[in-house]
Coordinates of C-alpha atoms in Angstrom, one line a residue:
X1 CA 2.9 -2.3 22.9
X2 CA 1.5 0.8 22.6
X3 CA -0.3 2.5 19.6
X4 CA 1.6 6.1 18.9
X5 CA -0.9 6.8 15.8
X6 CA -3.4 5.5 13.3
X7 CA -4.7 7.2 9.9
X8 CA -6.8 5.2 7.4
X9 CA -8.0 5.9 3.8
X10 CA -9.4 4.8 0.8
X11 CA -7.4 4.4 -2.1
X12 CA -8.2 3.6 -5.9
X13 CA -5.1 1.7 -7.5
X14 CA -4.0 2.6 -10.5
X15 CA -3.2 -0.7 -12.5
X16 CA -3.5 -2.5 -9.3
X17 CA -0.7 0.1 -7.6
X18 CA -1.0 2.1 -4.5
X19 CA 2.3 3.5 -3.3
X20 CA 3.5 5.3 0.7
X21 CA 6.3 7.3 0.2
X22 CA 8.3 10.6 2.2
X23 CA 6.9 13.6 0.7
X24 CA 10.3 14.6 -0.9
X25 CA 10.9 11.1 -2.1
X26 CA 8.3 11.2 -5.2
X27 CA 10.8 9.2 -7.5
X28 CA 10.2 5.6 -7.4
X29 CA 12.4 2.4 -7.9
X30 CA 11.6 -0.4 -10.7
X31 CA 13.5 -2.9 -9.2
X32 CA 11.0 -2.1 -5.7
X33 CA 7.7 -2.0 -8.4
X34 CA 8.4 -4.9 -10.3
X35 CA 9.5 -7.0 -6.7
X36 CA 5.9 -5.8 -5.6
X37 CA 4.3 -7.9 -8.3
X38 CA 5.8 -11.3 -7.2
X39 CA 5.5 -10.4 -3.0
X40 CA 2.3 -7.7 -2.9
X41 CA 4.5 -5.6 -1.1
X42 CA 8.1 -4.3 -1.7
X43 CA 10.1 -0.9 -1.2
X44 CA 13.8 0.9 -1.9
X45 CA 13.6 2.3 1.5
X46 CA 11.5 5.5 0.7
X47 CA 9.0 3.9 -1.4
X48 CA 6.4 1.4 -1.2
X49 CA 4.2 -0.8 -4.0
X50 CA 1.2 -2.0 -3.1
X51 CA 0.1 -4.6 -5.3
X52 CA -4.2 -5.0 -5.4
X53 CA -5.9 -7.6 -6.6
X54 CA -8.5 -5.7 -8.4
X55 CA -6.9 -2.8 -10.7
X56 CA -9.8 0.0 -10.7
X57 CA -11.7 -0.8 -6.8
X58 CA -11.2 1.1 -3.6
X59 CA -8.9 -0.4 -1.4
X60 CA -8.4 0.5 2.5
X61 CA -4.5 1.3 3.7
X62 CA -4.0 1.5 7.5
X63 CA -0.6 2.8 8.8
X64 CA 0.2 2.3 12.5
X65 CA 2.8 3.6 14.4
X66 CA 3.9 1.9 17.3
X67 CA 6.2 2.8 20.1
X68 CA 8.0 -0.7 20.2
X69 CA 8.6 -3.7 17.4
X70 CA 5.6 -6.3 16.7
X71 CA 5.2 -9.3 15.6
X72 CA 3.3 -9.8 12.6
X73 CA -0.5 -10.5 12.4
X74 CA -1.5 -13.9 12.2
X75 CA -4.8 -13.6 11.1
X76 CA -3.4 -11.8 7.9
X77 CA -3.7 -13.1 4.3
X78 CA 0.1 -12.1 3.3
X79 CA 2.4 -10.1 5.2
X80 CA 6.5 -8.6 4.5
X81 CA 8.7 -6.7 6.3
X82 CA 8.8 -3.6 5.4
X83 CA 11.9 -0.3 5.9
X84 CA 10.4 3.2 5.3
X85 CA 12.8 6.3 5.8
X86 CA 10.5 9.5 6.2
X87 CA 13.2 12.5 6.1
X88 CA 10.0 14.9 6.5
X89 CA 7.9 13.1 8.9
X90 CA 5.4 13.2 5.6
X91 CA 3.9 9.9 4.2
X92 CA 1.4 10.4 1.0
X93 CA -0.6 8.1 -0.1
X94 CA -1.3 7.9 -3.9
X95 CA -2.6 6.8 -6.6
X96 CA -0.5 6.9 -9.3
X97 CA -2.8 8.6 -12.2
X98 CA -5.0 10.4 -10.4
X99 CA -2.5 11.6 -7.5
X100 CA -2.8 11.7 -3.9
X101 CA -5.6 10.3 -1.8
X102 CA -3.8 11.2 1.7
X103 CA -1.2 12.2 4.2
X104 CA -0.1 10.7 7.4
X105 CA 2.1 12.7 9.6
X106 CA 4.5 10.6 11.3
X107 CA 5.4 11.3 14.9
X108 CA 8.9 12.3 13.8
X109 CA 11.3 11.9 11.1
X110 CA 13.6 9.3 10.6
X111 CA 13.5 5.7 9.7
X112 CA 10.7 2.9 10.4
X113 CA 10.5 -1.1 10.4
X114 CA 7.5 -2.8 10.6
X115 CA 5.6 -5.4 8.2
X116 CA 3.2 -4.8 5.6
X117 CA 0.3 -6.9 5.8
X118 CA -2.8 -7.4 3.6
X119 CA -6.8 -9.2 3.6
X120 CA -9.0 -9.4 1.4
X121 CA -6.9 -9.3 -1.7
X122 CA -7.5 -13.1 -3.2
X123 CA -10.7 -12.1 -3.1
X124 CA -11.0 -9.4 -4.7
X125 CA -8.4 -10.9 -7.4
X126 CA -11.0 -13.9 -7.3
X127 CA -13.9 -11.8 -7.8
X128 CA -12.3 -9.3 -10.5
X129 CA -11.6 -12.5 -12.9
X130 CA -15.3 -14.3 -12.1
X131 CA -16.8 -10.8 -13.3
X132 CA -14.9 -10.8 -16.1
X133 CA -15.0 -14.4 -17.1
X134 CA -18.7 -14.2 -16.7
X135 CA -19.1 -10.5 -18.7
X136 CA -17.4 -12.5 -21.3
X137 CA -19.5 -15.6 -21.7
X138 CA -22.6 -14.1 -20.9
X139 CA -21.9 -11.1 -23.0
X140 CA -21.9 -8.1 -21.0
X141 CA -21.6 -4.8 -21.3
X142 CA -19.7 -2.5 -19.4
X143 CA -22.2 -1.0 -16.7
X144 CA -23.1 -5.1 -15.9
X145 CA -19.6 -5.6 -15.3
X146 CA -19.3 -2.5 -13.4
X147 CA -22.4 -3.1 -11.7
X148 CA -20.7 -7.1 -10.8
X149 CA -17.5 -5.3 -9.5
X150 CA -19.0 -3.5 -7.1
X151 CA -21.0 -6.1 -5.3
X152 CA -17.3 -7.5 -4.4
X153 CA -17.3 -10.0 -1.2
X154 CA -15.2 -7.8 1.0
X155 CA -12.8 -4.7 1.0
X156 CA -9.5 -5.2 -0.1
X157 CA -7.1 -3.8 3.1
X158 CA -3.6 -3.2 3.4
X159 CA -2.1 -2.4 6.7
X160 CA 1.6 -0.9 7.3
X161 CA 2.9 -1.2 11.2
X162 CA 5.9 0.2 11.8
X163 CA 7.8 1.5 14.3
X164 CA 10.4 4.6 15.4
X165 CA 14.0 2.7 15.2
X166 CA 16.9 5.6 14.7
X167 CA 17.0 9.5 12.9
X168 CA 17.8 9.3 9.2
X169 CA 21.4 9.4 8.3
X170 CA 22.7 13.5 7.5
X171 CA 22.9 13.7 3.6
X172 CA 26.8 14.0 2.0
X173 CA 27.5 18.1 1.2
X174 CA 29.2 16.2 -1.8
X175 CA 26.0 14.0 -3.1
X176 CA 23.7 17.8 -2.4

């Protein structure tokens, strides 16, 4: 099982949201976002939520590309299978309101399986509501709280493996 290529970035969600998506696939699914709130992870097949435990604090996403199928991480916190089709061989990765934080250029185009999987994210989700409830009893202000959220326990990570499995299907003259 062989590693084909890595890339790695910081992220700041939006509302707790990071998305992966083909560069000419900008439009999003609700059905996919709201799914992503119940399983951290969920996609229409172009687009992926990521769902952060902290809404407003860097966050690390891996994507790996592999040149045969793996198993899932064990020592993960959460993980879900995941289908990504990449038509230009062009993942961004954003953040919603304040746009892009990277690309990954995938070996070629087509469509990828793999599994989402995620650390770190309880924790920060633990931490997040302890600063708050804390900012609230003790009274405060926003700088404190600020100052509280970034002393966070660990870094929240997401990581995407995937892997090559067959060229994306030729689009309908008619749907054009």
């Amino acid at each position: 099982m062989s590693l084909i290529t890595e890339y790695s970035v910081r992220v700041r969600p939006d509302r707790r949201l990071v998305e992966v998506y083909d560069s000419d696939a900008y439009l999003g699914s609700d059905e996919a976002y709201h799914r992503s709130r119940t399983q951290v992870v969920a996609g229409d097949g172009y687009h992926l939520y990521l769902q952060c435990g902290r809404p407003d604090s860097a966050v690390q996403v891996i994507i790996r590309v592999w040149a045969t199928p793996r198993r899932p991480p064990e020592d993960a916190e959460g993980t879900v299978p995941v289908c990504l089709e990449s038509e230009t061989a062009r993942l961004v990765i954003s953040q919603p309101t304040f746009g892009p934080a990277g690309e990954m250029v995938l070996p070629r185009p087509g469509v990828y399986e793999g599994y989402a999987a995620w650390s770190g994210r309880q924790a920060a989700a633990d931490s997040y509501d302890s600063c708050l409830q804390r900012g609230a009893e003790e009274r405060w202000g926003a700088e404190r709280i600020e100052a509280a959220w970034k002393q966070r326990p660990m870094l929240e990570q997401y990581v995407l493996d995937l892997w090559f499995v067959r060229e994306s299907e030729p689009e309908d003259e008619e749907d054009a």
